[in-house]
Each structure stands twice: as C-alpha cells, then as structure tokens.
Amino acid sequence: MLIGSIEAGGTKFVCAVGNEDYQVQDKISFPTTTPDETLAKTRDYFKQFQLDALGVASFGPIEIRKSSPKYGYVTNTPKAGWRDTNFIGQLKRTINVPMAWTTDVNGSAYGEYVMANLANEKLDSLVYYTIGTGVGAGAVIDGNFLGSAGHPEMGHTFVKRHPDDLQFKGVCPFHGDCLEGLVSGPTFEARLGQKGETVPADHPVWDIMAYYIAQAALQATLIIRPDKIVFGGGVVSPALLEKVRQQFTTLLNDYIELPPLSQYLVRPVVANNGSATLGNFALGYKELTR
Amino acid sequence: MLIGSIEAGGTKFVCAVGNEDYQVQDKISFPTTTPDETLAKTRDYFKQFQLDALGVASFGPIEIRKSSPKYGYVTNTPKAGWRDTNFIGQLKRTINVPMAWTTDVNGSAYGEYVMANLANEKLDSLVYYTIGTGVGAGAVIDGNFLGSAGHPEMGHTFVKRHPDDLQFKGVCPFHGDCLEGLVSGPTFEARLGQKGETVPADHPVWDIMAYYIAQAALQATLIIRPDKIVFGGGVVSPALLEKVRQQFTTLLNDYIELPPLSQYLVRPVVANNGSATLGNFALGYKELTR
C-alpha cells in the first residue's frame, strides 16, 4: 500500500509518501507560491509514485462540507492569490485515488490521536493547538473531527485580558485581541520589537502568554472535555508549557477532575512537526477503506 | 409505549410520563429537598405507571462515563446534601427499565435537537445554553452528546471583560469572573442590588450582559461549529437576545459564514421550559431501542 500526504501550509508544502503502518518512504518540501505553481509541483511530485490513496491537510479556511459545491476549496483566506482555489479539483487532474481533505490542524490532531493510541494511551478524544504564525486547533472525537457546519476556528475566541497587558491591541486583522491576536508568533515583534527566540526566559511576557494559552486550554477542556490537549507550533516551548500548566491549575481551581497535567497538556508525541504527515496517511487509508 | 422523564434541577424536580411521539400524558413537579426524600417522591410518582423506559437529566456535576464505578451519581456538587448521591442506583430500587442518564442541559439540548428536526430544520448539531441561577450548556452532534471524558461545563470559561464592568469581581464561588460569575441571574443583585426582573430595559447592564453572552456564543461557534445555538433559562429575554446578536456580529466581524442570526442564536422551540422533558422521552426511547 502506498499513501500520499500533503501538508499544505501558508509558508511551505510538505509532500510525502508512506504506508498504512506510518512509515515515511519519501518526503519533499517546497515554498508555497501561487496556487497554480505550487499545485503543479505537488502533482509532479506524486507522478513518481503509484498511490493508493492521499490525505490532504491544508491551511484555511477551507470548505469541508461534502454537500457544498465548493468542497475541496481553500475559501476566504487572507493569503494572496489563494482565495477560492479548487485545491482538490487541481489535484484530481492527474491523481485519481481516494482523497481525504481536512485542515492542517485536523491532520496534526489525527496524527497525534493515532500515534498516541498505537502507544496504548487509550484516548477517545484529543485537541491539537498550533501556536505559531497563526493560532488554530483541531479536535478528534471517537475517530471523527469536531465541526459539522464547518471546521473549528478555535484561535479566534476571546479571553480575559491580563492586567499587565491591557494596552496591547493584538495583531489579528479580523479581531484585534482574540487569542491569535494575543499569542501568535508575530505578537513578540508587536509587543517588544524583537523576535520570540530572542526574548529571555525570565521576561514577564511569558507569564502573559501562559495566562492566555491556559485560557484557551480551559475553553477546550470545559467545552469539549477531551482526553488530552497537544500544543504544536513554534511558540510553546517546554518552559512556556510548564507556565501554561501552572496558570491552568490556578484558573480551573479543581473544578473538574483531570489527568495529571503533565499527561493532559503536552507537546506532540510525533517529533519534528511530523504529526500531520502521519495523520494524513491514516486519513488517506481510512478514505480508501471507507 | 410509556416513557418517563425526570428533569432534576437544583430547585425543583419535574417528573413526567409520555410516549415516543413526544406527547406528555402526565406531569408533576416538587421542590428538591434531601436526596432520600426527593428520590423517594420520584419513585412514588412513577409507581403509578407501567414504564417502558426512563430518561433522566440532572443538575451536576454528574458521572456519565459508563466505565466508572460512580456512573449514575451526582458527584461534587455544591448543593447541600447531594454530593456523591447514587441517583440512578436509588431509582433502580423500584424502577427496572432501561434508563438514559445525562445532564439537565444535555436533556434540553436533545429535546431542542429532536423537535427542531421534526419541524424539518435539518440540524446536524445544536448547542443549548441555560442562563439562569447558573450557566451551563450541552451539545448534540449527529445525535450524540459532546464530551467523552465527562460532560461539558461551558459556563465556566473566561471571557474578555467589558471596559465598564472591570470592577465587578463576579459571583462564581470557584472562578469569580468566569461566564457564570458574570451573567448568571444572581449577578443582578450583586451588581445593582436588585433583581433582574426589576432592571429597566435601557439600563447599561444589559449591554454588558450581551457582550459576555455573545462571547460565549462565539466560543461555542468557533470551537464546536454547531448548526444552531439555543438560549434557555430565565435571563435571556428576547430583548437581551437581540443585543447578543448585535454584539456577536461585531465580535465575529464576518470571519466565518453563518446562517442569519435570527435562526442561529435563538430561544427554545419548545415552550415553557419543556425541552428537557421531550428530550428525556427521546433519550429513554433511544435507550430502550439501543
């Protein structure tokens, strides 16, 4: 069995082939330019292989309702040139195999869900947040994705502002100080005029970040009641995650019973941002055997 | 077919019998006192009938995981005397029929979901908030309840504070200014020293309430992506709901496509707080035919 994976990010595409046992046999990555050019490169890559199925996880927003005439499209994205791109349609010009289509964060969520359960974690449900250039999350519940009217946009809810951060207006072009506007990577430049990597570990901004990310985890916890919440993306280092756990403990105030936070609020089990590729293999295989 | 319903609230119990066509044949209500007394009254009521199944929707927190030895219990409730009450166990002393067991808000959510679909609304999913003495919500997705590790506690997430309300500490004994702490019924007394019913329609507190409730609706929207959100409970009058829709529109800023808000953010379709009773009939029937 040979299954393809496309992880379509706003900055780069990662294409891979592997099998239903989650072994990556080949992998390539290239920058995201125009839809025509990027999707032609993608088709060219897969021409080398005899695929049985393909899993695609894309940046968004995307149309995931099979009943919609725009199923398989990237829809009203702010990314230049990509609005209303028939992503799946362009692939189908040369690739004629069963295709799964979901968001980048859903792909990662699925990879984490599958790999954790292979490691015998016995999860019924999992939420995966990415906190990087943007903020988003996907949720898997009993093997299905959360979101029937569309995919979640959990990065755009509002949170209680930190008392030492009230003057910061946030960077989200749609919502100002929504979660993405307060904790995405570009907020370091906006707040401090420097990149996140250069901010010392004892800078108070980390407590502010942790306060907001803990509230995101609290929203996911109290609304979805998942078995585990995973934080991917470039912003949440192990040190920040430990601060998030502390703030989460304070905010939750023992209101509900949870697993130890060291097992509940965690970094990905799949190394090197590989969750989406493995998730795509699983989703492609599921589509094939549906 | 005769199906029983118990809507177990913190203030009163509503017991009813009806059928799988949602016709109420008899109904009684009595105050919630001690567990022994209240559950004995409940058993006595149902002794009059030859039930085929029973649906129970209770105040909480409750244990809903069938794998737990405490399945069927009210667990760590602040309500005096009810902590660790084996609710379903007490019923089973005299009632030997298939029983469904869920939260009060899930019962209401299910009733609204079933009745809307009977009226041909074609909903895949629905969220039901109650905003009254407390704040809670339940969600139905493709006929199942959201929440695998436990039931949602959506009333205890945090929201961005309104600039004219920053001094108010909130009334939630666990979290202070979580949603319940900011918009439940008792907040009127705490903010203004008067009952909500006596607050004039042009008082600025209604804008503050709407701001917070709109954020709750936004959390449910962006995290769950439901087809519809229903507001029950005593606080959300039609006038307040209209303000909620306006604030929701401003906060969402056209970020995702939704149905017209007059159909998306709504009052219950079942009149007189009857959603849970009808939901319980459906849940009892489902348990019987499982």
Coordinates of C-alpha atoms in Angstrom, one line a residue:
Chain A
M1 CA 0.0 0.0 0.0
L2 CA 1.3 3.5 -0.9
I3 CA -0.4 6.5 0.6
G4 CA 0.4 10.1 -0.1
S5 CA 0.3 13.1 2.3
I6 CA 0.1 16.8 1.5
E7 CA 0.6 19.2 4.4
A8 CA -0.3 22.5 2.8
G9 CA 0.9 25.3 4.9
G10 CA 0.8 29.0 4.2
T11 CA 4.7 29.1 4.0
K12 CA 5.6 25.7 2.7
F13 CA 4.1 22.5 1.4
V14 CA 5.3 19.1 2.7
C15 CA 4.6 16.2 0.5
A16 CA 5.3 12.6 1.5
V17 CA 4.6 9.0 0.6
G18 CA 4.4 6.2 3.1
N19 CA 2.2 3.3 4.1
E20 CA -0.6 2.4 6.5
D21 CA 2.0 1.5 9.1
Y22 CA 3.1 5.1 9.3
Q23 CA 6.5 4.6 7.7
V24 CA 7.6 7.6 5.7
Q25 CA 9.3 6.4 2.4
D26 CA 9.9 9.7 0.8
K27 CA 9.4 13.4 1.7
I28 CA 9.9 16.7 0.0
S29 CA 9.1 20.3 0.9
F30 CA 8.9 23.5 -1.1
P31 CA 7.7 27.1 -0.6
T32 CA 4.0 28.0 -1.1
T33 CA 3.9 30.3 -4.0
T34 CA 0.9 30.8 -6.4
P35 CA -1.7 28.1 -6.3
D36 CA -1.0 27.1 -10.0
E37 CA 2.7 26.7 -9.5
T38 CA 2.5 25.1 -6.0
L39 CA -0.2 22.6 -7.0
A40 CA 1.7 21.8 -10.3
K41 CA 4.8 21.0 -8.2
T42 CA 2.7 18.8 -6.0
R43 CA 1.2 16.9 -8.9
D44 CA 4.7 16.5 -10.4
Y45 CA 6.0 15.0 -7.1
F46 CA 3.3 12.4 -6.9
K47 CA 3.7 11.4 -10.5
Q48 CA 6.7 9.3 -9.4
F49 CA 4.5 7.1 -7.3
Q50 CA 1.6 4.6 -7.7
L51 CA -0.5 6.0 -4.9
D52 CA -3.4 4.0 -3.5
A53 CA -4.8 7.0 -1.5
L54 CA -4.0 10.5 -0.5
G55 CA -4.5 12.6 2.7
V56 CA -4.5 16.4 2.3
A57 CA -4.4 18.8 5.3
S58 CA -4.5 22.4 4.3
F59 CA -4.2 25.9 5.7
G60 CA -7.6 27.6 5.6
P61 CA -10.3 28.5 5.8
I62 CA -11.4 25.6 3.6
E63 CA -14.7 24.0 2.6
I64 CA -15.1 20.6 4.2
R65 CA -18.9 20.0 3.8
K66 CA -19.2 17.3 1.2
S67 CA -22.6 18.7 0.3
S68 CA -21.1 22.1 -0.8
P69 CA -20.3 22.8 -4.5
K70 CA -17.0 24.3 -3.1
Y71 CA -16.0 21.1 -1.3
G72 CA -12.2 20.8 -1.6
Y73 CA -11.6 24.6 -2.0
V74 CA -9.5 26.9 0.0
T75 CA -12.1 29.7 0.6
N76 CA -11.7 33.2 2.0
T77 CA -8.1 33.0 3.1
P78 CA -6.1 36.2 3.5
K79 CA -3.2 34.5 1.8
A80 CA -2.6 36.4 -1.5
G81 CA -3.8 34.5 -4.6
W82 CA -5.3 31.6 -2.8
R83 CA -8.8 32.8 -2.2
D84 CA -11.3 30.4 -3.8
T85 CA -8.7 27.9 -5.0
N86 CA -10.1 24.5 -6.0
F87 CA -7.3 22.6 -4.3
I88 CA -8.8 19.0 -4.6
G89 CA -10.0 19.8 -8.1
Q90 CA -6.5 20.7 -9.3
L91 CA -5.1 17.5 -7.7
K92 CA -7.7 15.4 -9.4
R93 CA -6.4 16.4 -12.9
T94 CA -3.7 13.8 -12.5
I95 CA -4.3 11.9 -9.3
N96 CA -7.2 9.5 -9.3
V97 CA -7.2 7.9 -5.9
P98 CA -9.5 8.3 -2.8
M99 CA -8.6 11.6 -1.2
A100 CA -9.2 12.8 2.4
W101 CA -9.5 16.6 2.8
T102 CA -9.2 18.5 6.1
T103 CA -7.5 21.4 7.8
D104 CA -3.8 21.4 8.7
V105 CA -4.6 21.3 12.4
N106 CA -7.1 18.4 12.0
G107 CA -4.4 16.5 10.1
S108 CA -2.0 17.0 13.0
A109 CA -4.7 16.2 15.6
Y110 CA -5.4 12.9 13.8
G111 CA -1.7 12.0 13.6
E112 CA -1.3 12.6 17.4
Y113 CA -4.5 10.7 18.1
V114 CA -3.5 7.7 16.0
M115 CA 0.1 7.6 17.3
A116 CA -0.9 8.0 20.9
N117 CA -3.3 5.2 20.7
L118 CA -0.8 3.0 18.9
A119 CA 1.4 3.7 22.0
N120 CA -1.6 2.4 24.1
E121 CA -2.7 5.8 25.5
K122 CA -6.4 4.7 25.0
L123 CA -7.6 8.2 24.0
D124 CA -11.2 8.7 22.9
S125 CA -10.6 12.3 22.0
L126 CA -7.8 14.8 21.5
V127 CA -7.4 18.5 20.8
Y128 CA -4.4 19.8 18.9
Y129 CA -3.5 23.5 19.0
T130 CA -0.9 25.0 16.8
I131 CA 0.6 28.3 18.1
G132 CA 2.9 29.8 15.6
T133 CA 2.4 32.3 12.8
G134 CA -1.3 31.9 13.5
V135 CA -3.3 30.0 16.1
G136 CA -5.7 27.2 15.3
A137 CA -6.9 23.9 16.6
G138 CA -8.5 20.7 15.5
A139 CA -10.3 18.1 17.6
V140 CA -10.8 14.3 17.1
I141 CA -13.6 12.6 19.0
D142 CA -14.0 8.9 18.6
G143 CA -12.1 9.0 15.3
N144 CA -14.2 11.8 13.8
F145 CA -13.4 15.5 13.5
L146 CA -15.3 18.1 15.5
G147 CA -17.2 20.5 13.3
S148 CA -20.3 19.8 11.2
A149 CA -21.2 23.2 9.9
G150 CA -17.5 23.8 9.1
H151 CA -14.1 23.3 10.7
P152 CA -13.3 24.9 14.1
E153 CA -11.5 28.3 14.3
M154 CA -10.5 28.0 18.0
G155 CA -7.7 30.5 17.6
H156 CA -10.2 33.4 17.3
T157 CA -12.1 33.2 20.6
F158 CA -11.7 35.9 23.2
V159 CA -10.0 35.6 26.6
K160 CA -9.8 37.6 29.8
R161 CA -7.0 40.1 29.4
H162 CA -4.0 40.0 31.6
P163 CA -3.9 43.1 33.9
D164 CA -0.3 43.9 32.8
D165 CA -1.2 43.7 29.1
L166 CA -4.3 45.8 28.8
Q167 CA -2.7 48.4 26.5
F168 CA -1.8 45.8 23.8
K169 CA -4.3 45.9 21.0
G170 CA -3.5 42.5 19.5
V171 CA -2.4 41.6 16.0
C172 CA -5.4 39.8 14.5
P173 CA -6.6 41.7 11.4
F174 CA -10.1 40.5 12.0
H175 CA -10.5 40.6 15.8
G176 CA -7.6 42.5 17.3
D177 CA -7.1 40.9 20.7
C178 CA -8.6 37.4 20.1
L179 CA -6.3 34.5 21.1
E180 CA -4.4 34.6 17.8
G181 CA -4.1 38.4 18.2
L182 CA -2.6 37.9 21.6
V183 CA -0.3 34.8 21.5
S184 CA 0.7 34.1 17.8
G185 CA 4.4 34.4 16.9
P186 CA 4.1 38.0 15.5
T187 CA 2.9 39.3 18.9
F188 CA 6.5 39.3 20.1
E189 CA 7.6 41.8 17.5
A190 CA 4.4 43.8 18.1
R191 CA 4.8 43.9 21.9
L192 CA 8.5 44.1 22.3
G193 CA 10.0 44.9 18.9
Q194 CA 12.0 41.7 18.9
K195 CA 11.6 38.1 17.8
G196 CA 10.3 35.5 20.3
E197 CA 13.5 33.4 20.0
T198 CA 15.5 36.4 21.4
V199 CA 13.2 37.1 24.4
P200 CA 14.9 35.9 27.7
A201 CA 13.2 33.2 29.7
D202 CA 12.6 35.4 32.7
H203 CA 10.8 38.2 30.7
P204 CA 7.3 38.8 32.1
V205 CA 5.8 38.4 28.6
W206 CA 6.0 34.6 29.1
D207 CA 3.6 34.9 32.0
I208 CA 1.2 36.9 29.9
M209 CA 1.4 34.3 27.1
A210 CA 0.9 31.5 29.5
Y211 CA -2.2 33.2 31.0
Y212 CA -3.9 33.4 27.6
I213 CA -2.8 29.9 26.4
A214 CA -4.1 28.5 29.7
Q215 CA -7.5 30.1 29.0
A216 CA -7.5 28.5 25.5
A217 CA -6.8 25.1 27.1
L218 CA -9.6 25.8 29.6
Q219 CA -12.1 26.6 26.8
A220 CA -11.2 23.4 25.0
T221 CA -11.4 21.5 28.3
L222 CA -14.7 22.8 29.5
I223 CA -16.4 22.8 26.1
I224 CA -15.1 19.6 24.5
R225 CA -13.9 17.6 27.5
P226 CA -11.1 15.9 25.6
D227 CA -8.8 13.2 26.9
K228 CA -5.7 15.2 26.0
I229 CA -4.6 18.6 24.6
V230 CA -1.5 18.8 22.5
F231 CA 0.4 22.1 21.7
G232 CA 2.4 22.2 18.5
G233 CA 3.8 25.2 16.6
G234 CA 6.9 27.3 17.3
V235 CA 5.7 29.3 20.3
V236 CA 5.0 26.8 23.0
S237 CA 8.4 25.7 24.3
P238 CA 8.7 23.2 27.2
A239 CA 9.3 26.1 29.6
L240 CA 6.2 28.0 28.4
L241 CA 4.1 24.9 28.6
E242 CA 5.1 24.5 32.2
K243 CA 3.9 28.0 32.9
V244 CA 0.7 27.2 31.0
R245 CA 0.1 24.2 33.3
Q246 CA 0.6 26.4 36.4
Q247 CA -1.9 29.1 35.2
F248 CA -4.4 26.4 34.1
T249 CA -4.3 24.9 37.6
T250 CA -5.0 28.3 39.1
L251 CA -7.8 29.2 36.7
L252 CA -9.5 25.8 36.8
N253 CA -9.4 25.8 40.6
D254 CA -10.0 22.0 40.9
Y255 CA -13.5 22.4 39.3
I256 CA -13.3 19.2 37.4
E257 CA -11.2 16.0 37.6
L258 CA -8.5 15.8 35.0
P259 CA -5.5 13.5 34.4
P260 CA -2.1 14.9 35.7
L261 CA -1.4 18.0 33.7
S262 CA 2.0 16.6 32.6
Q263 CA -0.1 14.0 30.6
Y264 CA -3.0 16.2 29.7
L265 CA -1.4 19.4 28.4
V266 CA 1.5 18.2 26.3
R267 CA 3.8 18.6 23.4
P268 CA 3.3 16.4 20.3
V269 CA 4.3 12.7 20.6
V270 CA 5.4 12.8 16.9
A271 CA 8.8 14.6 16.6
N272 CA 9.8 17.4 14.1
N273 CA 6.3 18.6 13.2
G274 CA 5.6 15.2 11.7
S275 CA 2.1 14.7 13.2
A276 CA 0.2 15.9 10.1
T277 CA 2.1 13.6 7.7
L278 CA 1.3 10.6 9.7
G279 CA -2.3 11.8 10.3
N280 CA -2.7 12.2 6.5
F281 CA -1.5 8.6 5.9
A282 CA -4.2 7.4 8.4
L283 CA -6.8 9.6 6.8
G284 CA -5.9 8.6 3.3
Y285 CA -6.1 4.9 4.3
K286 CA -9.4 5.5 6.0
E287 CA -10.8 7.1 2.9
L288 CA -9.6 4.1 0.8
T289 CA -11.2 1.5 3.2
R290 CA -14.4 3.5 3.8
Chain B
M1 CA -45.2 2.8 24.8
L2 CA -44.8 4.8 28.1
I3 CA -41.7 6.7 28.7
G4 CA -40.8 8.5 31.9
S5 CA -38.8 11.8 32.2
I6 CA -37.0 13.2 35.3
E7 CA -35.7 16.7 35.0
A8 CA -33.7 17.0 38.2
G9 CA -33.0 20.7 38.9
G10 CA -31.3 22.2 41.9
T11 CA -34.5 23.9 42.9
K12 CA -37.2 21.5 41.7
F13 CA -37.8 18.1 40.1
V14 CA -40.1 17.8 37.1
C15 CA -41.3 14.2 36.5
A16 CA -43.5 13.3 33.5
V17 CA -44.7 10.4 31.5
G18 CA -45.3 10.4 27.8
N19 CA -44.6 8.5 24.7
E20 CA -42.2 8.3 21.8
D21 CA -44.3 10.8 19.9
Y22 CA -43.5 13.4 22.5
Q23 CA -46.9 13.6 24.0
V24 CA -46.9 14.5 27.7
Q25 CA -49.6 12.4 29.4
D26 CA -48.9 13.4 33.0
K27 CA -46.6 15.8 34.7
I28 CA -45.7 16.7 38.3
S29 CA -43.2 19.0 40.0
F30 CA -42.0 19.3 43.6
P31 CA -39.1 21.0 45.4
T32 CA -35.6 19.5 45.5
T33 CA -35.0 18.7 49.2
T34 CA -32.8 15.9 50.5
P35 CA -31.7 13.2 48.1
D36 CA -33.6 10.5 50.1
E37 CA -36.8 12.4 50.3
T38 CA -36.7 13.8 46.7
L39 CA -35.8 10.4 45.1
A40 CA -38.4 8.6 47.2
K41 CA -41.1 11.1 45.9
T42 CA -39.8 10.4 42.4
R43 CA -40.1 6.6 42.8
D44 CA -43.6 7.0 44.3
Y45 CA -44.7 9.1 41.3
F46 CA -43.6 6.5 38.8
K47 CA -45.2 3.6 40.7
Q48 CA -48.5 4.7 39.2
F49 CA -47.3 3.9 35.7
Q50 CA -46.0 0.9 33.7
L51 CA -42.9 2.5 32.2
D52 CA -41.0 1.0 29.3
A53 CA -38.0 3.3 29.6
L54 CA -36.9 6.4 31.5
G55 CA -34.8 9.4 30.6
V56 CA -33.1 11.3 33.5
A57 CA -31.5 14.8 33.1
S58 CA -29.9 16.0 36.2
F59 CA -28.1 19.1 37.7
G60 CA -24.5 18.3 38.2
P61 CA -21.7 17.7 38.1
I62 CA -22.6 14.1 37.4
E63 CA -20.7 11.0 36.4
I64 CA -21.6 10.0 32.8
R65 CA -18.8 7.6 31.9
K66 CA -20.3 4.1 31.9
S67 CA -16.9 2.7 32.7
S68 CA -16.8 4.5 36.1
P69 CA -18.0 2.8 39.3
K70 CA -19.8 6.1 40.0
Y71 CA -21.8 6.1 36.8
G72 CA -25.2 7.5 37.7
Y73 CA -24.0 9.6 40.6
V74 CA -24.3 13.3 41.3
T75 CA -20.7 13.9 42.2
N76 CA -19.0 17.0 43.7
T77 CA -22.0 19.4 43.6
P78 CA -22.1 22.4 45.9
K79 CA -25.8 21.6 46.6
A80 CA -26.1 20.7 50.2
G81 CA -26.6 17.0 50.9
W82 CA -26.3 15.9 47.3
R83 CA -22.6 15.3 46.9
D84 CA -21.9 11.7 45.9
T85 CA -25.6 10.7 45.6
N86 CA -26.2 7.5 43.7
F87 CA -29.2 8.9 41.7
I88 CA -29.6 6.1 39.2
G89 CA -29.0 3.4 41.9
Q90 CA -31.8 4.9 44.1
L91 CA -34.2 4.8 41.1
K92 CA -33.3 1.2 40.3
R93 CA -34.6 0.1 43.7
T94 CA -38.1 0.1 42.2
I95 CA -37.8 1.1 38.6
N96 CA -36.5 -1.7 36.3
V97 CA -36.5 -0.3 32.8
P98 CA -33.7 1.0 30.5
M99 CA -32.6 4.4 31.8
A100 CA -30.8 7.2 30.0
W101 CA -28.6 9.5 32.2
T102 CA -27.3 12.8 31.3
T103 CA -27.1 16.5 32.4
D104 CA -30.0 18.8 32.6
V105 CA -28.6 20.9 29.7
N106 CA -27.9 17.9 27.6
G107 CA -31.6 16.8 28.1
S108 CA -32.7 20.2 27.0
A109 CA -30.3 20.2 24.1
Y110 CA -31.6 16.8 22.9
G111 CA -35.2 18.0 23.2
E112 CA -34.5 21.1 21.1
Y113 CA -32.5 19.0 18.6
V114 CA -35.2 16.4 18.1
M115 CA -38.1 18.9 18.0
A116 CA -36.3 21.2 15.5
N117 CA -35.6 18.2 13.2
L118 CA -39.2 17.1 13.5
A119 CA -40.0 20.6 12.2
N120 CA -37.6 19.9 9.3
E121 CA -34.8 22.2 10.4
K122 CA -32.3 19.5 9.3
L123 CA -29.8 20.2 12.0
D124 CA -26.7 18.0 12.4
S125 CA -25.7 19.7 15.7
L126 CA -27.0 22.1 18.3
V127 CA -25.8 23.8 21.5
Y128 CA -28.2 24.6 24.3
Y129 CA -27.1 27.2 26.9
T130 CA -29.1 27.8 30.1
I131 CA -28.5 31.2 31.7
G132 CA -30.4 31.3 34.9
T133 CA -29.4 30.6 38.5
G134 CA -26.3 29.1 37.0
V135 CA -24.8 28.9 33.5
G136 CA -24.3 25.6 31.6
A137 CA -24.5 24.2 28.1
G138 CA -24.9 20.9 26.4
A139 CA -24.2 20.0 22.8
V140 CA -25.6 17.3 20.5
I141 CA -23.6 16.3 17.4
D142 CA -25.1 13.8 15.0
G143 CA -27.4 12.5 17.7
N144 CA -24.6 12.1 20.3
F145 CA -23.6 14.3 23.2
L146 CA -20.3 16.2 23.2
G147 CA -17.9 15.2 26.0
S148 CA -16.1 11.9 26.3
A149 CA -14.0 12.4 29.4
G150 CA -17.0 14.0 31.1
H151 CA -19.9 16.4 30.4
P152 CA -19.1 20.0 29.3
E153 CA -19.0 22.8 31.8
M154 CA -19.2 25.6 29.3
G155 CA -20.5 28.1 31.8
H156 CA -17.1 28.3 33.5
T157 CA -14.8 29.6 30.7
F158 CA -13.4 33.1 30.9
V159 CA -14.3 36.0 28.6
K160 CA -12.8 39.4 27.8
R161 CA -14.1 41.8 30.4
H162 CA -16.3 44.8 29.4
P163 CA -14.5 48.1 29.9
D164 CA -17.4 49.4 32.0
D165 CA -17.5 46.3 34.2
L166 CA -13.9 45.9 35.2
Q167 CA -14.5 46.5 38.9
F168 CA -17.1 43.7 39.2
K169 CA -15.5 40.6 40.8
G170 CA -18.1 38.1 39.6
V171 CA -20.2 35.7 41.7
C172 CA -18.8 32.2 40.9
P173 CA -17.5 30.6 44.1
F174 CA -14.9 28.7 42.1
H175 CA -13.8 31.2 39.4
G176 CA -15.0 34.6 40.3
D177 CA -15.5 36.3 36.9
C178 CA -16.0 33.2 34.7
L179 CA -19.1 33.4 32.4
E180 CA -21.4 32.1 35.2
G181 CA -19.8 34.6 37.6
L182 CA -20.6 37.4 35.2
V183 CA -24.0 36.7 33.7
S184 CA -26.0 34.3 35.9
G185 CA -29.2 35.5 37.5
P186 CA -27.6 36.4 40.9
T187 CA -25.2 38.9 39.2
F188 CA -28.1 41.4 39.0
E189 CA -28.3 41.5 42.8
A190 CA -24.5 41.5 43.1
R191 CA -24.0 44.4 40.6
L192 CA -27.1 46.5 41.2
G193 CA -28.7 45.3 44.5
Q194 CA -31.9 44.5 42.7
K195 CA -33.5 41.5 40.9
G196 CA -33.1 41.2 37.1
E197 CA -36.8 41.4 36.6
T198 CA -36.8 45.0 38.0
V199 CA -33.9 46.3 35.9
P200 CA -35.3 48.7 33.2
A201 CA -34.7 47.7 29.5
D202 CA -32.5 50.8 28.9
H203 CA -30.1 50.1 31.8
P204 CA -26.4 49.7 30.6
V205 CA -26.1 46.4 32.4
W206 CA -27.9 44.7 29.5
D207 CA -25.1 45.7 27.1
I208 CA -22.6 44.3 29.5
M209 CA -24.5 41.0 29.8
A210 CA -24.9 40.9 26.0
Y211 CA -21.2 41.4 25.5
Y212 CA -20.4 38.4 27.6
I213 CA -23.1 36.1 26.3
A214 CA -22.1 36.9 22.8
Q215 CA -18.6 35.8 23.6
A216 CA -20.0 32.5 25.0
A217 CA -21.8 32.1 21.7
L218 CA -18.6 32.9 19.8
Q219 CA -16.7 30.3 21.8
A220 CA -19.3 27.6 21.0
T221 CA -19.4 28.7 17.4
L222 CA -15.6 28.7 16.8
I223 CA -14.9 25.6 18.8
I224 CA -17.9 23.3 18.0
R225 CA -19.2 24.8 14.7
P226 CA -22.8 23.9 15.5
D227 CA -25.8 24.4 13.3
K228 CA -27.7 26.4 15.9
I229 CA -27.3 27.8 19.4
V230 CA -30.3 27.9 21.7
F231 CA -30.6 30.1 24.9
G232 CA -32.9 28.9 27.6
G233 CA -33.1 29.9 31.3
G234 CA -34.6 33.0 32.9
V235 CA -32.0 35.6 32.0
V236 CA -32.1 35.7 28.1
S237 CA -35.2 37.6 27.2
P238 CA -36.0 38.4 23.5
A239 CA -34.7 41.9 24.0
L240 CA -31.4 40.7 25.5
L241 CA -31.0 38.1 22.8
E242 CA -31.3 40.8 20.2
K243 CA -28.5 42.7 21.9
V244 CA -26.5 39.4 22.0
R245 CA -26.9 39.1 18.2
Q246 CA -25.6 42.6 17.7
Q247 CA -22.5 42.1 19.8
F248 CA -21.9 38.7 18.3
T249 CA -21.9 40.3 14.8
T250 CA -19.4 42.9 15.9
L251 CA -17.1 40.5 17.6
L252 CA -17.2 37.8 14.8
N253 CA -16.5 40.5 12.2
D254 CA -17.7 38.3 9.3
Y255 CA -14.9 35.8 10.0
I256 CA -16.9 32.7 9.1
E257 CA -20.2 32.2 7.2
L258 CA -23.2 31.5 9.4
P259 CA -27.0 31.3 8.9
P260 CA -28.9 34.5 9.6
L261 CA -28.5 35.2 13.3
S262 CA -32.3 35.2 13.8
Q263 CA -32.1 31.5 13.0
Y264 CA -28.8 30.8 14.6
L265 CA -28.9 32.4 18.0
V266 CA -32.4 31.6 19.2
R267 CA -34.8 31.0 22.1
P268 CA -36.1 27.4 22.5
V269 CA -38.6 26.0 20.1
V270 CA -40.3 24.1 22.9
A271 CA -42.4 26.4 25.1
N272 CA -42.4 26.7 28.9
N273 CA -39.0 25.1 29.6
G274 CA -40.3 21.9 28.2
S275 CA -37.3 20.9 26.2
A276 CA -35.7 18.6 28.7
T277 CA -38.9 16.6 29.2
L278 CA -39.2 15.9 25.5
G279 CA -35.5 15.3 25.2
N280 CA -35.8 12.8 28.0
F281 CA -38.6 10.9 26.3
A282 CA -36.4 10.7 23.2
L283 CA -33.3 9.6 25.2
G284 CA -35.4 7.0 27.2
Y285 CA -36.7 5.6 23.9
K286 CA -33.3 5.5 22.4
E287 CA -32.0 3.6 25.4
L288 CA -34.9 1.1 25.0
T289 CA -34.2 0.5 21.3
R290 CA -30.4 0.5 21.6

